[in-house]
Coordinates of C-alpha atoms in Angstrom, one line a residue:
M18 CA 10.4 104.5 14.9
R19 CA 12.4 101.7 13.4
R20 CA 13.6 102.0 9.9
D21 CA 11.7 100.3 7.1
Y22 CA 14.0 98.2 4.9
S23 CA 11.3 96.6 2.7
R24 CA 12.5 98.5 -0.4
A25 CA 16.2 98.3 0.4
T26 CA 18.6 95.9 -1.4
P27 CA 20.5 93.2 0.6
L28 CA 23.7 95.2 0.3
E29 CA 22.1 98.4 1.5
V30 CA 20.7 96.5 4.6
L31 CA 24.1 95.0 5.3
R32 CA 25.9 98.4 5.2
A33 CA 23.2 100.2 7.1
V34 CA 22.7 97.7 9.9
W35 CA 26.0 95.8 10.2
G36 CA 28.3 98.3 8.7
Y37 CA 30.0 95.8 6.4
S38 CA 31.0 97.1 2.9
S39 CA 30.4 93.7 1.1
F40 CA 29.1 90.2 1.6
R41 CA 31.3 87.2 2.3
P42 CA 31.3 84.6 -0.5
M43 CA 27.9 83.0 -1.3
Q44 CA 26.0 85.0 1.3
E45 CA 24.3 87.3 -1.3
E46 CA 23.4 84.5 -3.6
V47 CA 21.6 82.7 -0.7
I48 CA 19.8 85.8 0.3
R49 CA 18.5 86.6 -3.2
S50 CA 17.3 83.0 -3.5
V51 CA 15.3 83.3 -0.3
L52 CA 13.9 86.7 -1.4
R53 CA 12.7 85.1 -4.7
G54 CA 10.7 82.7 -2.5
D55 CA 12.8 79.6 -3.3
D56 CA 13.4 76.8 -0.8
T57 CA 17.1 77.0 -0.3
L58 CA 19.8 74.8 1.2
A59 CA 23.1 76.5 2.1
L60 CA 26.2 74.5 3.1
M61 CA 28.6 77.0 4.6
P62 CA 31.7 76.2 6.7
T63 CA 31.9 77.1 10.4
G64 CA 32.5 80.8 10.7
G65 CA 31.2 81.4 7.1
G66 CA 28.5 83.9 8.2
K67 CA 25.4 81.7 8.1
S68 CA 23.3 84.1 10.3
I69 CA 23.6 87.0 7.8
T70 CA 21.8 84.8 5.2
F71 CA 18.6 84.9 7.2
Q72 CA 18.9 88.1 9.2
V73 CA 19.2 90.4 6.2
P74 CA 16.1 89.0 4.4
A75 CA 14.3 89.1 7.8
L76 CA 14.5 92.9 7.7
I77 CA 13.5 93.1 4.0
L78 CA 10.5 90.7 4.2
E79 CA 7.2 91.6 5.9
G80 CA 6.4 89.6 9.0
I81 CA 8.4 87.3 11.2
T82 CA 11.4 85.1 10.4
L83 CA 11.1 81.8 12.4
V84 CA 14.5 80.3 13.2
I85 CA 14.7 76.7 14.4
T86 CA 18.0 75.8 16.1
P87 CA 19.1 73.4 18.9
L88 CA 21.8 75.8 20.1
V89 CA 20.5 77.8 23.1
A90 CA 23.8 79.7 23.4
L91 CA 23.4 80.8 19.8
M92 CA 19.8 82.0 20.4
R93 CA 20.8 84.1 23.4
D94 CA 23.9 85.5 21.8
Q95 CA 22.2 86.4 18.5
V96 CA 19.1 87.9 20.2
E97 CA 21.4 90.2 22.3
K98 CA 23.4 91.2 19.2
L99 CA 20.3 91.9 17.2
K100 CA 18.8 94.1 19.9
S101 CA 22.1 96.0 20.1
L102 CA 21.6 96.7 16.4
G103 CA 18.1 98.0 17.0
I104 CA 16.4 94.8 15.7
N105 CA 13.6 93.3 17.8
A106 CA 14.2 89.6 18.2
Q107 CA 13.0 87.0 20.7
A108 CA 13.8 83.4 21.7
L109 CA 12.0 80.5 23.2
Y110 CA 14.1 77.8 24.7
S111 CA 13.9 75.0 27.3
G112 CA 13.6 76.0 30.9
M113 CA 11.4 79.1 30.4
T114 CA 8.3 79.4 32.6
R115 CA 4.8 79.4 31.1
G116 CA 4.5 83.1 31.9
E117 CA 7.8 83.9 30.2
T118 CA 6.7 81.9 27.1
L119 CA 3.4 83.6 26.9
A120 CA 5.0 87.0 27.1
V121 CA 7.3 86.2 24.2
L122 CA 4.4 84.8 22.1
D123 CA 2.2 87.8 22.8
N124 CA 5.0 90.1 21.7
I125 CA 5.5 88.1 18.5
V126 CA 1.7 87.9 17.6
Y127 CA 0.6 91.3 18.7
A128 CA 3.6 93.7 18.4
A129 CA 4.2 94.8 14.8
D130 CA 7.9 95.5 15.0
Y131 CA 9.3 92.0 15.9
K132 CA 11.3 90.5 13.1
I133 CA 13.0 87.3 14.3
L134 CA 11.9 84.5 16.6
Y135 CA 14.3 81.7 17.6
I136 CA 12.9 78.4 18.9
A137 CA 14.3 75.0 19.8
P138 CA 12.9 72.2 17.6
E139 CA 11.0 70.5 20.5
R140 CA 8.9 73.6 20.7
L141 CA 7.1 72.3 17.6
Q142 CA 5.5 69.6 19.7
N143 CA 4.1 72.1 22.2
E144 CA 0.3 72.6 21.8
L145 CA 0.4 76.2 23.2
F146 CA 3.1 77.2 20.7
L147 CA 1.4 75.5 17.8
R148 CA -1.9 77.3 18.5
R149 CA 0.0 80.6 18.5
L150 CA 2.0 79.7 15.4
G151 CA -1.1 79.8 13.2
A152 CA -1.6 83.5 14.3
M153 CA 1.9 84.5 13.4
D154 CA 2.7 86.3 10.1
I155 CA 5.7 84.1 9.2
S156 CA 7.5 85.2 6.0
L157 CA 10.6 82.9 6.2
M158 CA 11.3 79.6 8.0
V159 CA 14.9 78.9 8.8
V160 CA 16.2 75.4 9.9
D161 CA 19.7 75.8 11.4
E162 CA 21.9 72.7 11.9
C163 CA 19.6 71.0 9.3
H164 CA 21.8 67.9 9.2
C165 CA 20.0 66.9 12.4
I166 CA 16.9 65.8 10.5
S167 CA 18.9 63.1 8.6
Q168 CA 19.0 59.6 10.1
W169 CA 22.3 59.3 8.1
G170 CA 23.7 62.4 9.8
Y171 CA 26.2 62.3 12.7
D172 CA 23.8 64.2 15.0
F173 CA 20.3 62.9 14.2
R174 CA 17.5 64.5 16.5
P175 CA 14.0 63.1 16.3
D176 CA 12.5 66.6 17.2
Y177 CA 13.6 67.7 13.7
M178 CA 11.1 65.3 12.1
T179 CA 8.2 67.5 13.1
I180 CA 9.5 70.5 11.1
S181 CA 7.9 69.7 7.7
S182 CA 4.4 69.2 9.4
A183 CA 4.7 72.6 11.1
R184 CA 5.0 74.1 7.6
S185 CA 1.4 73.2 6.9
I186 CA 0.4 75.5 9.7
I187 CA 2.6 78.4 8.6
G188 CA 1.7 78.0 4.9
E189 CA 3.2 76.0 2.1
E190 CA 4.1 79.2 0.2
V191 CA 6.5 80.4 2.9
P192 CA 10.1 79.8 1.7
M193 CA 12.4 77.6 3.8
L194 CA 16.1 78.2 4.3
A195 CA 18.1 75.2 5.6
L196 CA 21.6 75.8 6.9
T197 CA 24.5 73.5 7.9
A198 CA 28.3 73.6 8.1
T199 CA 28.8 69.9 7.6
A200 CA 26.9 67.5 5.4
P201 CA 28.2 64.8 3.0
P202 CA 26.2 64.2 -0.3
R203 CA 23.9 61.4 1.2
V204 CA 22.9 63.7 4.1
V205 CA 22.2 66.6 1.7
E206 CA 19.8 64.4 -0.3
D207 CA 18.1 63.3 3.0
V208 CA 17.7 66.8 4.2
I209 CA 16.0 67.9 1.0
R210 CA 13.6 64.9 1.1
S211 CA 12.8 65.1 4.8
L212 CA 12.1 68.9 4.8
E213 CA 9.9 68.4 1.7
F214 CA 11.5 71.1 -0.4
R215 CA 9.3 72.4 -3.2
H216 CA 10.1 72.0 -6.9
G217 CA 12.7 74.5 -8.0
Y218 CA 14.7 74.5 -4.8
K219 CA 18.2 75.8 -4.8
V220 CA 21.4 74.4 -3.2
F221 CA 24.4 76.5 -2.5
K222 CA 27.6 75.0 -1.4
R223 CA 30.6 77.0 -0.3
S224 CA 34.0 75.3 -0.5
F225 CA 35.0 73.5 2.7
Y226 CA 38.6 74.7 2.2
R227 CA 39.9 77.4 4.5
D228 CA 43.3 78.7 3.6
N229 CA 44.2 80.0 7.0
L230 CA 43.7 76.8 8.9
S231 CA 46.5 74.2 9.2
Y232 CA 45.5 70.7 10.0
V233 CA 48.0 68.6 11.9
V234 CA 47.9 65.0 13.1
R235 CA 50.6 64.3 15.7
K236 CA 51.5 60.7 16.6
T237 CA 52.4 60.5 20.3
Y238 CA 52.7 58.0 23.1
N239 CA 52.6 60.8 25.7
K240 CA 49.6 63.0 25.1
P241 CA 50.0 65.2 28.2
R242 CA 53.6 66.1 27.4
E243 CA 52.7 66.8 23.7
L244 CA 49.7 68.9 24.7
I245 CA 51.9 71.1 26.9
H246 CA 54.5 71.3 24.2
I247 CA 52.0 72.5 21.5
L248 CA 50.3 75.0 23.8
S249 CA 53.8 76.4 24.7
S250 CA 54.7 76.7 21.0
V251 CA 51.5 78.4 19.7
E252 CA 50.4 81.6 21.4
G253 CA 46.8 82.8 21.7
C254 CA 43.3 81.8 22.7
S255 CA 42.9 78.0 22.6
L256 CA 40.3 75.2 22.8
V257 CA 41.0 71.6 23.9
Y258 CA 38.2 69.3 23.0
V259 CA 37.7 66.0 25.0
R260 CA 35.1 63.3 25.1
T261 CA 34.0 63.1 28.8
R262 CA 33.5 65.4 31.8
R263 CA 36.3 63.5 33.7
Q264 CA 38.8 64.1 30.8
A265 CA 37.9 67.8 30.8
E266 CA 38.6 68.1 34.5
R267 CA 41.8 66.0 34.3
F268 CA 43.4 67.9 31.4
A269 CA 42.4 71.3 32.8
Q270 CA 44.2 70.3 36.1
L271 CA 47.2 69.1 34.1
L272 CA 47.5 72.5 32.3
Q273 CA 46.9 74.5 35.5
D274 CA 49.7 72.5 37.2
A275 CA 52.0 73.4 34.2
G276 CA 51.3 77.1 34.7
F277 CA 48.8 77.7 32.0
S278 CA 45.7 79.9 32.3
A279 CA 43.2 77.1 31.8
D280 CA 39.8 75.8 33.1
F281 CA 37.2 73.2 32.1
F282 CA 33.7 73.4 30.8
H283 CA 31.1 70.6 30.5
A284 CA 27.3 70.1 30.9
G285 CA 27.6 69.2 34.5
L286 CA 28.5 72.7 35.7
N287 CA 25.7 74.9 37.2
P288 CA 24.5 77.8 35.0
S289 CA 26.3 80.6 36.9
V290 CA 29.7 78.8 36.7
K291 CA 29.1 78.1 33.0
Q292 CA 28.4 81.8 32.3
Q293 CA 31.3 83.0 34.4
R294 CA 33.8 80.6 32.6
Q295 CA 32.4 81.4 29.2
Q296 CA 32.7 85.1 29.8
A297 CA 36.3 84.7 31.2
W298 CA 37.3 82.8 28.0
Q299 CA 35.6 85.2 25.6
S300 CA 37.2 88.3 27.4
E301 CA 40.5 86.5 27.4
E302 CA 40.9 86.5 31.1
L303 CA 41.2 82.8 30.5
R304 CA 43.4 81.6 27.6
I305 CA 42.6 77.9 27.4
M306 CA 39.2 76.2 27.7
V307 CA 39.3 72.4 28.1
C308 CA 35.8 71.3 27.1
T309 CA 33.3 68.7 25.8
T310 CA 31.1 69.5 22.8
A311 CA 28.8 71.3 25.3
F312 CA 31.1 74.3 24.8
G313 CA 31.5 76.3 21.6
M314 CA 28.2 75.7 19.7
G315 CA 26.8 79.1 18.7
I316 CA 29.5 81.0 20.6
D317 CA 31.0 83.7 18.4
K318 CA 34.8 84.2 19.0
D319 CA 36.9 84.9 16.0
N320 CA 40.5 84.9 17.3
V321 CA 40.9 81.3 18.4
R322 CA 44.4 80.4 17.3
L323 CA 44.5 76.7 18.3
V324 CA 42.1 73.8 18.6
I325 CA 43.5 70.6 20.0
H326 CA 41.8 67.2 20.2
P327 CA 43.7 64.9 22.6
I328 CA 41.1 62.3 21.8
S329 CA 39.6 62.0 18.3
P330 CA 35.9 62.7 17.6
F331 CA 33.8 59.9 16.1
S332 CA 33.3 61.5 12.7
P333 CA 34.8 63.9 10.2
E334 CA 31.7 66.1 10.5
S335 CA 32.3 66.6 14.3
Y336 CA 36.0 67.1 13.8
Y337 CA 35.6 69.6 10.9
Q338 CA 33.0 71.6 12.9
E339 CA 35.0 71.7 16.2
A340 CA 38.4 72.4 14.4
G341 CA 36.6 75.1 12.4
R342 CA 36.2 77.3 15.5
A343 CA 39.9 78.3 15.0
G344 CA 40.8 81.2 12.9
R345 CA 37.5 82.8 12.0
D346 CA 39.3 86.1 11.8
G347 CA 41.2 84.8 8.7
K348 CA 44.6 84.7 10.5
R349 CA 46.9 81.7 10.6
S350 CA 45.5 79.1 13.0
Y351 CA 46.0 75.4 13.8
A352 CA 43.8 72.3 14.3
V353 CA 45.9 69.6 16.0
L354 CA 44.7 66.0 16.6
L355 CA 46.8 63.8 19.0
Y356 CA 46.9 60.2 18.2
T357 CA 48.3 57.0 19.9
P358 CA 48.4 54.2 17.3
L359 CA 46.2 51.1 18.1
E360 CA 45.3 52.4 21.6
D361 CA 43.0 55.2 20.3
E362 CA 41.4 53.0 17.6
E363 CA 40.5 50.3 20.2
Y364 CA 39.1 52.9 22.6
L365 CA 37.0 54.6 19.9
S366 CA 35.6 51.3 18.6
K367 CA 34.6 50.1 22.1
L368 CA 33.0 53.4 22.7
I369 CA 30.9 53.2 19.5
K370 CA 29.7 49.6 20.4
S371 CA 28.8 50.8 23.9
H372 CA 26.3 53.2 22.3
Y373 CA 24.1 50.3 21.1
P374 CA 23.3 47.8 23.8
P375 CA 21.1 44.8 22.7
P376 CA 17.4 45.7 22.3
E377 CA 16.4 43.4 25.2
T378 CA 18.7 45.5 27.5
V379 CA 17.0 48.7 26.3
V380 CA 13.5 47.3 27.0
Q381 CA 14.7 46.2 30.4
I382 CA 15.9 49.7 31.2
Y383 CA 12.6 51.1 29.9
N384 CA 10.8 48.9 32.5
W385 CA 13.2 50.0 35.2
L386 CA 12.5 53.6 34.4
G387 CA 8.8 53.1 34.8
D388 CA 9.3 51.4 38.2
Y389 CA 11.8 54.1 39.3
F390 CA 9.4 56.9 38.5
R391 CA 6.3 54.8 39.7
V392 CA 4.5 55.2 36.4
A393 CA 1.8 52.6 35.9
V394 CA 1.5 50.7 32.7
E395 CA -0.9 52.6 30.3
S396 CA -0.4 55.9 32.0
G397 CA 2.1 58.7 32.2
T398 CA 1.7 60.5 28.9
G399 CA 3.3 63.9 29.0
S400 CA 4.6 63.5 32.6
Y401 CA 8.0 64.8 33.6
H402 CA 10.3 62.9 36.0
E403 CA 13.6 63.8 37.5
L404 CA 16.3 61.2 36.8
L405 CA 19.2 60.9 39.2
P406 CA 21.6 58.8 37.1
Y407 CA 23.9 57.6 39.8
D408 CA 21.0 56.7 42.1
F409 CA 19.4 54.8 39.2
I410 CA 22.5 52.8 38.3
K411 CA 23.2 51.9 41.9
R412 CA 19.6 50.7 42.4
Y413 CA 19.5 48.6 39.2
H414 CA 23.2 47.6 39.0
C415 CA 23.3 49.1 35.5
P416 CA 26.6 50.7 34.1
L417 CA 26.2 54.5 33.4
F418 CA 27.2 54.2 29.8
V419 CA 24.5 51.5 29.2
L420 CA 21.9 53.8 30.8
K421 CA 22.9 56.8 28.7
A422 CA 22.8 54.6 25.5
A423 CA 19.4 53.2 26.3
L424 CA 18.0 56.7 27.0
K425 CA 19.2 57.8 23.6
I426 CA 17.7 54.8 21.8
L427 CA 14.4 55.1 23.7
T428 CA 14.3 58.8 22.7
L429 CA 15.0 57.9 19.0
S430 CA 12.3 55.3 19.3
G431 CA 9.7 57.8 20.4
Y432 CA 8.9 56.3 23.8
I433 CA 10.5 59.0 26.0
E434 CA 12.4 62.2 25.7
H435 CA 15.6 62.5 27.7
R436 CA 16.6 66.0 28.7
E437 CA 20.0 66.5 30.1
D438 CA 21.0 69.4 32.3
Y439 CA 17.4 70.8 31.8
H440 CA 16.0 73.7 33.9
M441 CA 12.6 72.6 35.1
A442 CA 10.4 75.4 36.2
S443 CA 8.7 75.2 39.7
R444 CA 5.4 73.5 39.6
L445 CA 2.5 73.1 42.0
I446 CA -1.0 71.6 42.4
F447 CA -3.8 72.4 45.0
T448 CA -4.5 69.4 47.2
I449 CA -7.7 70.7 48.8
N450 CA -10.9 71.6 46.9
R451 CA -11.9 75.1 46.0
N452 CA -14.5 75.5 48.7
D453 CA -12.2 74.5 51.5
L454 CA -9.5 76.7 50.0
Y455 CA -11.6 79.9 50.5
T456 CA -12.2 79.1 54.2
F457 CA -8.7 77.9 55.0
F458 CA -6.9 81.1 55.7
S459 CA -7.7 83.4 58.6
D460 CA -8.4 87.1 58.2
D461 CA -4.8 88.1 59.2
E462 CA -3.3 86.0 56.4
T463 CA -4.4 88.3 53.5
K464 CA -1.0 87.9 51.8
Y465 CA -1.8 84.2 51.3
D466 CA -5.3 85.2 49.9
D467 CA -3.6 87.4 47.4
L468 CA -1.2 84.6 46.4
V469 CA -4.0 82.0 46.0
E470 CA -6.1 84.4 44.0
L471 CA -3.2 85.2 41.6
L472 CA -2.5 81.5 41.2
L473 CA -6.1 80.7 40.4
R474 CA -6.3 83.6 37.9
S475 CA -3.0 82.6 36.1
Y476 CA -3.1 78.9 35.9
E477 CA -6.1 76.8 34.6
G478 CA -6.6 73.3 35.9
I479 CA -4.4 73.8 38.9
F480 CA -6.7 71.6 41.0
T481 CA -6.4 68.6 38.7
E482 CA -2.8 68.7 37.4
Y483 CA 0.5 70.3 38.2
A484 CA 1.0 73.8 36.7
F485 CA 4.4 75.2 35.9
I486 CA 4.5 78.6 37.6
D487 CA 6.4 81.8 36.8
E488 CA 7.8 82.8 40.1
S489 CA 9.3 86.1 38.8
M490 CA 5.9 87.2 37.6
I491 CA 4.3 86.3 41.0
Q492 CA 7.0 88.2 42.9
T493 CA 6.6 91.3 40.7
K494 CA 2.8 91.4 41.0
L495 CA 2.7 90.8 44.8
G496 CA 5.8 92.8 45.7
L497 CA 7.6 89.8 47.2
S498 CA 11.3 88.9 47.3
P499 CA 12.3 85.4 46.0
E500 CA 12.9 84.3 49.6
Q501 CA 9.5 85.5 50.8
L502 CA 7.6 83.7 48.0
Y503 CA 9.6 80.5 48.6
R504 CA 8.8 80.6 52.3
M505 CA 5.1 81.1 51.6
L506 CA 4.9 78.2 49.2
I507 CA 6.8 75.9 51.5
Q508 CA 4.4 76.9 54.4
M509 CA 1.4 76.2 52.2
R510 CA 2.9 72.8 51.4
R511 CA 3.3 72.1 55.2
W512 CA -0.3 73.0 55.7
G513 CA -1.4 70.5 53.1
V514 CA -2.9 73.1 50.8
I515 CA -0.5 72.5 47.9
E516 CA 2.1 70.1 46.5
Y517 CA 5.0 72.3 45.5
V518 CA 8.1 71.2 43.6
P519 CA 10.8 73.9 43.4
G520 CA 12.5 74.4 40.1
K521 CA 15.9 73.0 39.6
R522 CA 18.4 72.0 36.9
S523 CA 18.7 68.3 36.5
D524 CA 18.2 65.4 34.1
Y525 CA 14.6 64.7 33.3
V526 CA 12.7 62.0 31.4
V527 CA 9.4 63.0 29.7
Y528 CA 7.0 60.2 28.6
T529 CA 6.0 61.1 25.1
Q530 CA 3.3 58.4 25.2
Q531 CA 1.9 56.2 27.9
R532 CA 4.1 53.5 29.5
L533 CA 3.7 50.3 27.5
P534 CA 4.0 46.7 28.7
S535 CA 7.4 45.3 27.8
R536 CA 6.0 43.0 25.1
E537 CA 4.8 46.1 23.2
V538 CA 8.1 48.0 23.3
K539 CA 9.8 47.6 19.9
I540 CA 13.1 49.2 19.0
P541 CA 13.0 50.3 15.3
A542 CA 15.4 48.3 13.2
Y543 CA 16.8 51.5 11.6
I544 CA 18.5 52.4 14.9
Y545 CA 20.8 49.4 14.6
D546 CA 20.8 49.0 10.8
Q547 CA 21.2 52.7 9.9
Q548 CA 22.3 54.6 13.0
M549 CA 24.9 52.1 14.2
R550 CA 26.2 51.3 10.8
G551 CA 26.4 55.0 9.9
E552 CA 28.3 55.7 13.2
V553 CA 30.8 52.9 12.5
D554 CA 31.3 54.1 8.9
R555 CA 32.0 57.6 10.1
L556 CA 34.5 56.4 12.7
T557 CA 36.2 54.3 10.0
R558 CA 36.6 57.5 7.8
M559 CA 37.9 59.4 10.8
I560 CA 40.5 56.7 11.5
D561 CA 41.4 56.8 7.8
Y562 CA 42.0 60.5 8.1
I563 CA 44.2 60.0 11.1
R564 CA 46.3 57.1 9.7
C565 CA 46.8 58.6 6.2
D566 CA 50.4 59.3 5.4
D567 CA 50.2 59.7 1.7
S568 CA 47.8 62.6 1.1
C569 CA 47.0 66.2 2.0
R570 CA 44.7 66.4 5.1
V571 CA 42.5 69.0 3.5
R572 CA 42.0 66.9 0.4
I573 CA 40.8 64.0 2.6
L574 CA 38.2 66.1 4.4
M575 CA 37.0 67.9 1.2
E576 CA 36.5 64.6 -0.6
Y577 CA 34.5 63.2 2.4
F578 CA 32.1 66.2 2.0
G579 CA 31.8 65.5 -1.7
E580 CA 34.1 68.3 -2.9
K581 CA 37.0 67.5 -5.2
A582 CA 40.2 69.2 -4.1
P583 CA 42.4 69.5 -7.2
L584 CA 45.4 70.9 -5.2
P585 CA 47.0 70.0 -1.9
C586 CA 46.7 72.7 0.7
G587 CA 50.4 73.4 1.3
Y588 CA 49.8 74.0 5.1
C589 CA 48.9 70.7 6.7
D590 CA 51.5 68.4 8.4
Y591 CA 51.6 66.2 5.3
C592 CA 52.2 69.0 2.8
L593 CA 54.9 70.6 5.0
S594 CA 56.7 67.4 5.4
H595 CA 56.5 66.4 1.7
K596 CA 57.4 69.7 0.0
T597 CA 56.9 69.3 -3.8
K598 CA 57.1 71.5 -6.8
T599 CA 53.4 71.1 -7.4
L600 CA 51.0 74.0 -7.1
T601 CA 49.3 74.2 -3.8
Y602 CA 46.6 76.4 -2.2
R603 CA 49.3 77.9 0.0
L604 CA 51.3 79.0 -3.1
I605 CA 48.1 80.5 -4.6
H606 CA 47.5 82.4 -1.4
E607 CA 51.1 83.8 -1.4
I608 CA 50.6 84.9 -5.1
S609 CA 47.3 86.6 -4.2
E610 CA 48.9 88.4 -1.2
T611 CA 51.7 89.7 -3.5
L612 CA 49.2 91.0 -6.0
I613 CA 47.2 92.7 -3.3
D614 CA 50.4 94.3 -1.9
H615 CA 50.7 96.0 -5.4
P616 CA 47.4 97.9 -5.8
D617 CA 48.8 99.7 -8.8
G618 CA 49.8 96.5 -10.5
I619 CA 53.0 94.5 -10.8
T620 CA 54.9 93.5 -13.9
K621 CA 54.7 89.9 -15.0
E622 CA 58.5 89.7 -14.9
E623 CA 58.6 90.8 -11.3
L624 CA 55.9 88.2 -10.5
R625 CA 57.9 85.4 -12.2
E626 CA 61.0 86.4 -10.3
S627 CA 59.1 86.2 -7.0
F628 CA 57.7 82.7 -7.9
P629 CA 60.3 81.1 -10.2
T630 CA 58.9 77.5 -9.9
V631 CA 55.4 78.3 -11.2
T632 CA 54.8 77.1 -14.7
T633 CA 52.7 78.8 -17.4
K634 CA 49.9 76.2 -16.9
Q635 CA 50.0 76.8 -13.1
W636 CA 49.8 80.6 -13.7
D637 CA 46.7 80.1 -15.8
Y638 CA 45.1 77.9 -13.1
T639 CA 46.0 80.4 -10.4
L640 CA 44.4 83.3 -12.1
D641 CA 41.2 81.2 -12.9
F642 CA 41.0 80.2 -9.2
L643 CA 41.3 83.8 -8.0
I644 CA 38.5 84.9 -10.4
S645 CA 36.3 82.1 -9.0
Q646 CA 36.9 83.5 -5.5
G647 CA 35.5 86.9 -6.4
Y648 CA 38.6 88.7 -7.7
T649 CA 38.9 90.6 -10.9
I650 CA 42.1 90.3 -12.9
D651 CA 43.2 93.2 -15.1
Q652 CA 46.3 92.4 -17.2
T653 CA 48.2 93.7 -20.1
E654 CA 51.1 92.1 -21.9
E655 CA 53.5 93.6 -19.4
S656 CA 51.6 93.9 -16.1
I657 CA 48.9 92.4 -13.9
H658 CA 46.5 94.0 -11.4
L659 CA 44.2 92.2 -8.9
R660 CA 41.1 93.7 -7.2
L661 CA 38.2 92.3 -5.2
T662 CA 34.8 92.4 -6.8
T663 CA 32.4 94.1 -4.3
E664 CA 29.2 94.2 -6.3

């Protein structure tokens, strides 16, 4: 019997389930807002403990908490962790068979003790899921990575636009919690509008400042040599972020040749290799992972000491999020960006422009896709097609980067959906009619009779359209090994009884509407007016951050996210090379550490001797700042005592 937490306080749940004595800053305020029924937006930096803000209320509230997230790694990781804590959770993500999906939905709808369901945003366009959604007792709707709904954001995803309409199925009275680590003011406003927050909504914003993370920009004309030097100087687990798969493989080889424990990770690896490398890095059998952004999202590892970018990201949002994977345990860590003047700026600017080929080029590629897949005009709605990019570009003499850009624009325009590295379940259709099917097999082929009967029972409409089949379910019910089932299906295909397409991981294109004549294909103006302009603006701000030689790095980032930083950090490359007598966050941290080291208090005279350059005005600011961070200051005329507020 699972424990009932409906009458417990948030802190009681945190202590009983997770074993933590207190919340991190802002977590409890967000939780209490949700429990009051308010629509809530929380901006919390990477590693700030976002998941606790919905997992705790999920246990207190009756019913199911629905979590919408694009991060499959996060879904799997959090479901496993929740189950280890005795909390029933499930996840629906791309690549699951129909049988697996139905099993999860049945558990959620009919089993009383499930508390959390994770789904990918595209699930909200699935008719089967939407029918079941109305039967679910949803008590909280959570939108993770909510910046993806904003067309002004750095990672806009059209699938997110369906979230507000799904709320009408769940019930307008159900509160919504939107979470993000990175959103400048314009994106925050767009999120609130796009998710249709109700009147009285609350916004909580935790400071983007992290006192244990040192930001460094290193100018160099020899990035390989500088990369090796930095990794030799800073010990511990490290991430090296690059832009392309080829760069990941090249830098990993460079580090291996230099004697480092390193490997690469990108979306092109098969699932078993991905899992093996991720586990090796997390268990620290592997020290350095050279990776594209396909690695790290939703992966919980708190002792990364160093994140290096040999090539700059396109935006401050991307950089802050990737750099923020360092030092989640609170210990000193480093985010280093390598920069070659002029060369890098030219490379990045060209790359941005390549993301937006002319509209007529996009329409031409749309037509080529239809011909490539043999989809007739005014047909194809909902059909899936495997895309072999290198075969396509060879056939149509189209550069790969232009194809990728066109696929993204066509997806944003709503004509197709491009799914990279997608696991497509096996599918089949009967090619003879039902009467012929019953007389086809001889009496000594009963195993085929059993297979046919199970297929007909399990999948409606299998004579008229392809059905995605759950091979593991079929194997279990018929007592077959994977090899035996595969051989039987291949044999039935040879006999002409079925068309069978084995499942595989590949790139796919889904027609979200029928193929249109080229004259009717219109690319929305916002893609070029808003998306392209926004991407160029973000790149300009990123280059400003890199070039800047007259300001604290942290100040630049915080101001980009709409947060005023009254003090320099004291830890970045600028602050360390321009030592001043001004008060810095680093000095405040050192003062707080001194106070914590004296639990019985310290005299003011001893404190002034330890920090002789701090003025009376700076002392007052320091104490006010520490109070704002959750500390309590007890002081007399002679002594001062600091303690952390836990309630």
